[in-house]
Amino acid sequence: QEGSTLQQVQQRDELNCGVNTGLVGFAAPDASGNWTGFDIALCRAVAAAVLGDPNKVRFVPTTGQTRFTALSSGEVDVLARNSTWTFSRDTDLALDFVGVNYYDGQGFMVNRELGVTSAKELDGATVCIQTGTTTELNLADYFRANNLSYTPVNIDSNAEGEQQYMAGACDAYTTDVSGLAATRAAFADPENHIILPEIISKEPLGPAVRHGDNNWGDIVRWTLNALVAAEEYGVTSRNLEELVRSSTNPEVQRLLGTTDDLGAMLGLDAEWARRAILAGGNYGEIFAANIGEQTPIGLARGLNAQWTQGGLLYAPPFR
Amino acid sequence: MSDTHAQTVSFVRDTMLPAATPPVREAGAIKWLRENLFSGPVNTILTLLGFAIVWFLIATFWDWFAHSVWNAGSLAECRQIIAATWGESARGACWAVIRDRWNQYVFGFYPMDLYWRPTMTFGLLMVALAPVLFSASRTIRRTVLAITAVLTLWAMVVLGAPAGWLAFAAAVLIGGFLISERHVLWLLPFSIVYPLLGVWFLWGGSLWGPIFVLVGPLLGWIAWTLVSRIAPMLGVVAAILVTVLFWLLYAGDAAADAERLLSLSIQTVRSDRFGGFLLSVTIGVAGIALSLPLGIILALARQSDMFLVKTLSVIFIEFIRGVPLITLLFVASLLLNYFLPPGTSFDIILRVIIMVTIFAAAYMAEVIRGGLAALPKGQYEAADALGLDYWKAQRLIILPQALKISIPGIVSTFIGMFKDTTLVTFVGLYDPLKSMSDAVRASTDWKGIYWEPYIFVGAIFFLICFGMSRYSMYLERRLQRDHR
Amino acid sequence: MTDVPAPASPPFRPSMLIYDRRYRSLTFQVIVFILVMAAAWWLVDNTIRNLALMGKNFNFGFLFQRAGYDIPQTPIPYTSDDTHLRATVVGLLNTLIVSILGCISATILGVIVGVARLSKNWLFARLMTVFVEIFRNMPLLLWILIVYAIFTEILPTPAAYRGENPEWSMIFFDHVALTNRYTALPTLAMTNDPGSLDLGARVTFNWATIAFATVLIGGLLARRAIKAWAQRVQDRTGDRPTTWWINLAIMTIPSLLLIWHFGLHLERPALTGFNFTGGLNVSNALVALWLALTLYTAAFIAEIVRAGILAVSRGQTEAAFALGLRPNRTMNLVILPQALRVIVPPLISQYLNLMKNSSLAIAVGYMDLRGTLGGTTLNQTGRELEAIVLMMLIYLILSLIISAGMNVFNASVKLKER
Amino acid sequence: METIERKIDRSQMKVSDEVAIDIRGMNKWFGSFHVLRDIDLTVHRGERIVIAGPSGSGKSTLIRCINRLEEHQSGHISVDGVELTSDIKNIDKVRSDVGMVFQHFNLFPHLTVLENCTLAPIWVRKVPKKQAEATAMRFLEKVKIPEQALKYPGQLSGGQQQRVAIARSLCMQPKIMLFDEPTSALDPEMIKEVLDTMIQLAEEGMTMICVTHEMGFAQAVANRVIFMDQGQIVEQNSPREFFNNPRSERTKLFLSQILGH
Amino acid sequence: METIERKIDRSQMKVSDEVAIDIRGMNKWFGSFHVLRDIDLTVHRGERIVIAGPSGSGKSTLIRCINRLEEHQSGHISVDGVELTSDIKNIDKVRSDVGMVFQHFNLFPHLTVLENCTLAPIWVRKVPKKQAEATAMRFLEKVKIPEQALKYPGQLSGGQQQRVAIARSLCMQPKIMLFDEPTSALDPEMIKEVLDTMIQLAEEGMTMICVTHEMGFAQAVANRVIFMDQGQIVEQNSPREFFNNPRSERTKLFLSQILGH
Ligand SMILES: Nc1ncnc2c1ncn2[C@@H]1O[C@H](COP(=O)(O)OP(=O)(O)OP(=O)(O)O)[C@@H](O)[C@H]1O
Ligand SMILES: Nc1ncnc2c1ncn2[C@@H]1O[C@H](COP(=O)(O)OP(=O)(O)OP(=O)(O)O)[C@@H](O)[C@H]1O
Ligand SMILES: [Mg+2]
Ligand SMILES: [Mg+2]
């Protein structure tokens, strides 16, 4: 295999990024085929960091089946497809999850009319579930652990799941809470559907790269960290130019490459993080623009707030 | 008792009777009804049942169709319009979604300013097909080509094609029309280069790529002429070898070098931009064009008296026919990368086309084998006795006849394959039926719309497939009549 | 006049490898063999290197790990604690269930439509033509999706059966409930349960089932015996005794006795909580897939049947009529036996297609072989190479079994010719 | 021709006065095409009638009307006193009394020769199988192929197949036999064996109507030759008169074509 | 027969001493069935040989061995000095020197008559198209159907088709012509036109081997008649001797059957 992933990407002058085939808010093509979403923004940030242009990305839609193969076979350089970081995927599947860009958990959505307020009351229910995901395993485990019975209705895509749920073909729809929120947001009557309080699993979603190319892993990891750190330090796409000139915070200076050429350690130039942040803003900006409370998806920051705000986002120091 | 009875009945007719009209017992329409609908108790029951079915279908779907809305920006708006026009409880079809997402259904995510390119490619396809498909009838050819030319040029103007390309398309379409009027077979060279032109138009990039792809078979042909003097069969092997080696080893670099010397590029459009019917038709046409020759080779191999060749082709054909297409598509999307040298990864559409081709070719081989088997042995013997070698006999005598016999089977394989292009949805491509409809439904505007996309896509598939099967029936009848 | 075959071959020269017909074909085969071997070696070598690069190996051990996921429809007992292997078997059984059901119903419908297309009734024949053309010329996937959509959109949720004055009521004397999730059917229950036969691996057969199967098979054998007896009587006297009432008795009375013995009765499904319980809930995924496969395949079968009947020349009917045979006898004795020979081979390849097409189950989430082994298992274990190879092998074996059946049939009915 | 003439024992072939088939003013149309026009024909028991005429003149249609393979639209046909109407009983009666041999044999390819011959006796006449088989073997012997009884029709030559077809008809013990160009699908070597069989039948006094172009057969066996053209009976006469002294212009033309080479 | 005899100008038909075909001790098996046994046959340039014999005696197989449509297993065949082995070059050479006419014509139905005739010259002999067409027209004129050149074989009568087949062979300018029962699939009216064509060829001195049952043709044209039975040459002689004075018992039996009716 000639060269590292970085070299390959630079030679190709394009980043191949594996994404979901269509999950509004995270990754979906619009009517003219432009991809937008939370995961998309991360891809663009990496492309900006590595190639200098956030648009030099090719989005490869992957299904639940094809995503990991696409990555391990080299079809994509990075997989940013709301995939859960699990032990076996990290080890047995020979992937490297380089961080978490969204802390999620699996939940249930039910129709308000059912009068159900807790997942424990779902005994005997019919539950719609997307095949081939960790949610399938979590669901089985949860109901077993609580000694409840259920009938799964396997569905093949999110759109199909919504359809089934809306028609009442299942009592509950289960997937990651973020997905539930996104789905509910698109309903004509969101107020009639509630997301139950139980979160039955930990779903750290994050970008993954192939095992073995640590340098490339570092690049993706630190691009993500740069976005998170940028928010922590108040670096936004709007004030970035100014901070480059005026910031006195040494951490910010190192992040933006005005002192200490950290980029060289990654094999990039000094301004890599600037470009990554400029691509779509810092983590907070990306969140707000794609899935935040102002968007139809309407997700609160919750666990995904900075550690300083009581969340779990915690970028290691740039030094 | 006598043997002379005959004398007593001896009879000669002097005046011939004129033909009379049949006795008319009832008026025409009533007679027809009685004969065709009510000719017995069972028939009467069947007729009533038939009417019941028709009535049920009409009663169920009529107001839904009657209350169609063609112009709205979202499903909610549609429902408002329906409620406003036909009352609160009225149901109605919201065809506005097709109108709204027409481009997406037809072109997928192809860049909007380049829509004229697929349009032109499709228009030129008709010219390329003229000598192959429409050679049988001058009227049909004239109609098809004229309509194609007008429609294509009109669509290109509407879609804002650059003047240069417009002129090019006009030249080819009108030129093709004129040439086909004189001698349709003169268009064959165009048919041969068309696949490469088509690829170039659709995907863009440098023209040198297709040119050097074309150089491969050219070199192969040279090798064949040289070697086949020694032995024709070795000639074929050499030709294939030379072609493949050239493609693998030199074509890429040569094209890149040439491009550096003289740039012949148009804007590149990547595979992930393909979707909707553009994707189906691209995969379908490519699969059809490639599976036919492959199928012929497989069929000949299966008919061969060389044990090894025969066994290999039997194994191949039976294996492919024994597994579902969807598993082969999985192979394309999941496993092909295992089988290729590490680090190579090529276009998913191309991989899918390869698998679809292989799949169709196995079926095609069986169809053609049937045609070969139907030929009388005398044809082979006559060819032998005239001194034609194997390849010439196949090319000039056997295949033309076998293919004609197999036309119905070939076309139904094509139809099956075209329908199967919808399965690419399972490997993440945007087929018009499922992926595209899911994508449309994922947007807030059209969430919850269900029937209309399916009916629309189904209707288009029906038109194409039904048209193909009718045309093949026409062709079959025509060929039968031709040589009698 | 000797009969000794002694063909002596001329001495070998290297140029004969190319010029001599016999050796040339040998040469060619050797070249082909080398090329094929080289290609195979190339593929295998690539695979090995790729596996090494990805840090994977080719190993079916994953089949014995815990599967961890649930399957909606399990013909044999299965829980998420079972292995992937068992999940695979469940998937395979689900594939077989929908395939067999589909083959049966598609054949029945196809024969009816095919014969109806030949009917003298203009309206009915046209309707059938429309049916055939519509179903043949649109993708199967579309039909699966549409049928499934009809089920989910038009049928009610179980909740519609709730309350004093429910919006929907159960059909067949309150025994069957149609919902947009499943069809709730009554189950058979016994007051004298004879216990079960354990086949190991948690596969059990109730003795009552076995008893019924025995009675059924016995009945069929008895029917054959009676038919043979009727034939003998006819051979002897020329008159064929009427046997339908004996047959009816044989087929029903022992079963009725068994029902009485085991105290067999129907247990109605009842709406408890979210769903109907106490009955057999046949998921709409199965029903929709089955229906779509049936309709789609029936359209093809109808054409085959029609062609088969048309293939029996008009002269055969005329000859039979001229001999004084009545139309129904002509059909049974002359037309059908001949038409079957024409119909059965393409019919069986339709069965093959149906079996392969059932892999589209994924579209409605029916967990067949593709959904278990080629879906969730593949996905959870990441063993795509092994899973897909195994899945293709299983499909291939099923296909080969079906075609072997076809070959046996073909050989047995082949017309004797000169 | 000589050989045939010589062999035949005309003394056996008596014609009775009983009427076997009576056709009066019969007309038939295919759609609006008038195939048979005003046919009048009386056939007596024991008569051997040959029908000749150019292609498309309605010969086949005429004899197919006699056992109701085609329906006539006006006029009357009665066979053995049974009038052919759409009454099924009458049709059944007539069909079991009238045997028919087709140009293309129309043997049932999925049954052995013996089964071909016993099928109708067993299912229509309800004859016990043993007895049906015995009868069948007798007739197979008569047509000189008892040894082929267990073969399938596809394994026989054309001439043998046609003889089986004749035997099959005879097994129903018909009173009248219809032949529709029984030899025209045969190779020349096989024509003779089939004609021989037919001559034998004639000698035994079977009432026969035969559409054929074998003029030698007509001269030797027929006691009446009927010439049809454009759906009409143009001339009928004894074979001698017919061949030596044709009276109608059309007949002359036809004979000159047939016997021309 | 008379007509044929009269027309022929035997003076033209010279037999040279040159050997055209030489078969020595040739044997052939189909599987374990010994079809041809120890065949020895020498044909001189200009000779016209008729092969007769009962069905299945190996006549077709023999002449098909001559242009290697069948492979012999022992013995030697040489045609025009070229020994037939499995060497392709030799086979090609022989085949382009030997024309063959089949019982069932085997014309190519998808090509016009003219294309049928020009196909082999163009593709095998690499004759320019114009020239090939001119030659073809010449031979079509010779077989008296130039006006049918642009029709398809399916539109011609059997006799015309067989004449096209002869013309097609002639277009390759063969030195030897093989005929395998060229008239036996023809209707009687058409036999004569084909025989006439063959006679004309014979008169022009073509070397011919002809399997046929047309004894009139044999008497008129052949200078040798070969009688085969059970894969062996049982008798060969001049036609006059052969017909008037057959020596072997089997020949006598055969002749009595053939000329019997
Ligand atoms: N089922 C039919 N429908 C319409 N026309 C028919 C039908 N059968 C026969 N005809 C027409 O009726 C005419 C007489 O046919 P028929 O077969 O009786 O002629 P034929 O004298 O037996 O001729 P041949 O010697 O060719 O058998 C022909 O013109 C034929 O085309
Ligand atoms: N390809 C073959 N395989 C096996 N046996 C064959 C083959 N071709 C011919 N035979 C047998 O070889 C014998 C001679 O056949 P051939 O065709 O040469 O006879 P023939 O003298 O030409 O007879 P006919 O007059 O019927 O044409 C026959 O018994 C035939 O069954
Ligand atoms: Mg007729
Ligand atoms: Mg022969």
Coordinates of N, CA and C in Angstrom, one line a residue, chain C residues 22-110:
Chain C
R22 N -6.8 -32.1 -32.8 CA -6.9 -32.7 -31.5 C -6.0 -32.0 -30.5
Y23 N -4.8 -31.8 -30.9 CA -3.9 -31.2 -30.0 C -4.2 -29.7 -29.8
R24 N -4.7 -29.1 -30.8 CA -5.0 -27.7 -30.7 C -6.0 -27.4 -29.6
S25 N -7.0 -28.3 -29.5 CA -8.0 -28.1 -28.5 C -7.4 -28.3 -27.1
L26 N -6.4 -29.2 -27.1 CA -5.7 -29.5 -25.8 C -4.9 -28.2 -25.4
T27 N -4.2 -27.7 -26.4 CA -3.4 -26.5 -26.2 C -4.3 -25.4 -25.6
F28 N -5.4 -25.2 -26.3 CA -6.3 -24.1 -25.9 C -6.8 -24.4 -24.4
Q29 N -7.1 -25.6 -24.1 CA -7.6 -25.9 -22.8 C -6.5 -25.6 -21.8
V30 N -5.3 -26.0 -22.1 CA -4.2 -25.8 -21.2 C -4.1 -24.3 -20.9
I31 N -4.1 -23.5 -22.0 CA -4.0 -22.1 -21.9 C -5.1 -21.5 -21.0
V32 N -6.3 -22.0 -21.3 CA -7.5 -21.5 -20.4 C -7.3 -21.9 -19.0
F33 N -6.8 -23.1 -18.8 CA -6.6 -23.6 -17.4 C -5.6 -22.7 -16.7
I34 N -4.5 -22.5 -17.4 CA -3.5 -21.6 -16.8 C -4.0 -20.3 -16.4
L35 N -4.7 -19.7 -17.4 CA -5.3 -18.4 -17.1 C -6.3 -18.4 -15.9
V36 N -7.1 -19.4 -15.9 CA -8.1 -19.5 -14.8 C -7.4 -19.7 -13.5
M37 N -6.4 -20.6 -13.5 CA -5.7 -20.8 -12.3 C -5.0 -19.5 -11.8
A38 N -4.4 -18.8 -12.8 CA -3.7 -17.6 -12.4 C -4.7 -16.6 -11.8
A39 N -5.8 -16.5 -12.4 CA -6.8 -15.6 -11.9 C -7.2 -16.0 -10.5
A40 N -7.5 -17.3 -10.3 CA -7.9 -17.7 -9.0 C -6.8 -17.5 -8.0
W41 N -5.6 -17.8 -8.4 CA -4.5 -17.5 -7.5 C -4.4 -16.0 -7.1
W42 N -4.6 -15.2 -8.1 CA -4.5 -13.8 -7.9 C -5.6 -13.3 -6.9
L43 N -6.8 -13.8 -7.1 CA -7.9 -13.5 -6.2 C -7.6 -13.9 -4.8
V44 N -7.2 -15.2 -4.7 CA -7.0 -15.7 -3.3 C -5.8 -15.0 -2.7
D45 N -4.8 -14.7 -3.4 CA -3.6 -14.0 -2.9 C -4.0 -12.6 -2.4
N46 N -4.8 -11.9 -3.2 CA -5.3 -10.6 -2.8 C -6.0 -10.7 -1.5
T47 N -6.9 -11.7 -1.5 CA -7.8 -11.8 -0.3 C -6.9 -12.0 0.9
I48 N -6.0 -12.9 0.8 CA -5.1 -13.2 1.9 C -4.4 -12.0 2.4
R49 N -3.8 -11.3 1.4 CA -3.1 -10.0 1.8 C -4.0 -9.0 2.4
N50 N -5.2 -8.9 1.8 CA -6.1 -7.9 2.3 C -6.5 -8.2 3.8
L51 N -6.8 -9.5 4.0 CA -7.2 -10.0 5.3 C -6.1 -9.6 6.3
A52 N -4.8 -9.9 5.9 CA -3.7 -9.6 6.7 C -3.6 -8.2 7.1
L53 N -3.8 -7.4 6.0 CA -3.7 -5.9 6.2 C -4.7 -5.4 7.2
M54 N -6.0 -6.0 7.1 CA -7.0 -5.5 7.9 C -6.9 -6.2 9.3
G55 N -6.0 -7.1 9.4 CA -5.9 -7.8 10.7 C -7.0 -8.7 10.9
K56 N -7.6 -9.3 9.9 CA -8.6 -10.2 10.1 C -8.2 -11.6 9.6
N57 N -9.0 -12.6 9.9 CA -8.7 -13.9 9.4 C -10.0 -14.6 8.9
F58 N -9.9 -15.7 8.2 CA -11.0 -16.3 7.6 C -11.4 -17.5 8.6
N59 N -12.5 -17.3 9.3 CA -12.8 -18.1 10.4 C -14.3 -18.1 10.7
F60 N -14.8 -19.3 10.8 CA -16.3 -19.4 11.0 C -16.6 -19.5 12.5
G61 N -15.6 -19.2 13.3 CA -15.9 -19.3 14.8 C -17.0 -18.4 15.3
F62 N -17.2 -17.3 14.6 CA -18.2 -16.4 15.0 C -19.6 -17.0 15.1
L63 N -19.8 -18.1 14.3 CA -21.1 -18.7 14.3 C -21.5 -19.3 15.6
F64 N -20.5 -19.5 16.5 CA -20.8 -20.1 17.7 C -20.8 -19.1 18.9
Q65 N -20.7 -17.8 18.5 CA -20.8 -16.8 19.6 C -22.2 -16.5 19.8
R66 N -22.5 -15.8 20.9 CA -23.8 -15.3 21.2 C -24.3 -14.3 20.2
A67 N -25.5 -14.5 19.8 CA -26.0 -13.6 18.7 C -26.4 -12.3 19.3
G68 N -27.2 -12.3 20.4 CA -27.6 -11.1 21.1 C -28.7 -10.3 20.5
Y69 N -29.3 -10.7 19.4 CA -30.4 -10.0 18.9 C -31.6 -10.9 18.8
D70 N -32.8 -10.3 18.8 CA -34.0 -11.0 18.7 C -34.5 -11.1 17.3
I71 N -35.3 -12.1 17.0 CA -35.9 -12.3 15.7 C -37.4 -12.4 15.9
P72 N -38.2 -11.6 15.2 CA -39.6 -11.6 15.4 C -40.3 -12.9 15.1
Q73 N -39.9 -13.6 14.1 CA -40.6 -14.9 13.9 C -39.6 -16.0 13.9
T74 N -39.8 -16.9 14.9 CA -38.9 -18.0 15.1 C -39.6 -19.4 15.0
P75 N -39.4 -20.1 13.9 CA -40.1 -21.4 13.7 C -39.5 -22.4 14.7
I76 N -38.3 -22.2 15.2 CA -37.8 -23.1 16.3 C -37.4 -22.2 17.4
P77 N -37.4 -22.7 18.6 CA -37.2 -21.8 19.7 C -35.8 -21.1 19.6
Y78 N -35.9 -19.8 19.9 CA -34.7 -19.0 19.7 C -34.8 -17.8 20.6
T79 N -33.7 -17.5 21.3 CA -33.6 -16.2 22.1 C -32.4 -15.5 21.8
S80 N -32.2 -14.3 22.3 CA -31.0 -13.6 21.9 C -29.8 -14.2 22.5
D81 N -30.0 -15.2 23.4 CA -28.8 -15.9 24.0 C -28.2 -17.0 23.1
D82 N -29.0 -17.3 22.1 CA -28.5 -18.4 21.2 C -27.4 -17.9 20.3
T83 N -26.8 -18.9 19.6 CA -25.6 -18.5 18.8 C -26.1 -18.0 17.4
H84 N -25.1 -17.4 16.8 CA -25.3 -16.9 15.4 C -25.7 -18.1 14.5
L85 N -25.2 -19.2 14.8 CA -25.5 -20.4 14.0 C -27.0 -20.7 14.0
R86 N -27.6 -20.6 15.3 CA -29.0 -20.9 15.4 C -29.8 -19.8 14.7
A87 N -29.3 -18.6 14.9 CA -30.0 -17.5 14.2 C -30.0 -17.7 12.7
T88 N -28.9 -18.2 12.2 CA -28.8 -18.5 10.8 C -29.9 -19.6 10.4
V89 N -29.9 -20.6 11.2 CA -30.9 -21.7 10.9 C -32.3 -21.1 10.9
V90 N -32.6 -20.2 11.9 CA -33.9 -19.6 12.0 C -34.2 -18.8 10.7
G91 N -33.2 -18.1 10.3 CA -33.3 -17.3 9.0 C -33.6 -18.2 7.9
L92 N -32.8 -19.3 7.8 CA -33.0 -20.2 6.7 C -34.4 -20.8 6.7
L93 N -34.9 -21.2 7.9 CA -36.2 -21.7 8.0 C -37.3 -20.7 7.5
N94 N -37.0 -19.4 7.9 CA -37.9 -18.4 7.5 C -37.9 -18.2 6.0
T95 N -36.7 -18.3 5.4 CA -36.6 -18.3 3.9 C -37.5 -19.4 3.3
L96 N -37.3 -20.6 3.9 CA -38.0 -21.7 3.4 C -39.5 -21.6 3.5
I97 N -39.9 -21.0 4.7 CA -41.4 -20.9 4.9 C -42.0 -20.0 3.8
V98 N -41.4 -18.8 3.7 CA -42.0 -17.9 2.7 C -41.9 -18.4 1.3
S99 N -40.8 -19.1 1.0 CA -40.6 -19.7 -0.3 C -41.6 -20.8 -0.6
I100 N -41.8 -21.7 0.3 CA -42.7 -22.8 0.1 C -44.2 -22.2 0.0
L101 N -44.5 -21.4 0.9 CA -45.9 -20.8 0.9 C -46.1 -20.1 -0.5
G102 N -45.0 -19.3 -0.9 CA -45.1 -18.6 -2.1 C -45.3 -19.5 -3.3
C103 N -44.5 -20.5 -3.3 CA -44.6 -21.4 -4.5 C -46.0 -22.0 -4.6
I104 N -46.5 -22.4 -3.5 CA -47.9 -23.1 -3.5 C -48.9 -22.1 -4.0
S105 N -48.9 -20.9 -3.4 CA -50.0 -20.0 -3.8 C -49.8 -19.4 -5.2
A106 N -48.5 -19.2 -5.5 CA -48.3 -18.6 -6.9 C -48.7 -19.6 -7.9
T107 N -48.5 -20.9 -7.6 CA -48.9 -21.9 -8.6 C -50.4 -21.9 -8.8
I108 N -51.1 -21.9 -7.7 CA -52.5 -21.9 -7.7 C -53.0 -20.7 -8.5
L109 N -52.6 -19.5 -8.1 CA -53.1 -18.3 -8.7 C -52.6 -18.3 -10.2
G110 N -51.4 -18.7 -10.4 CA -50.9 -18.6 -11.8 C -51.7 -19.5 -12.7

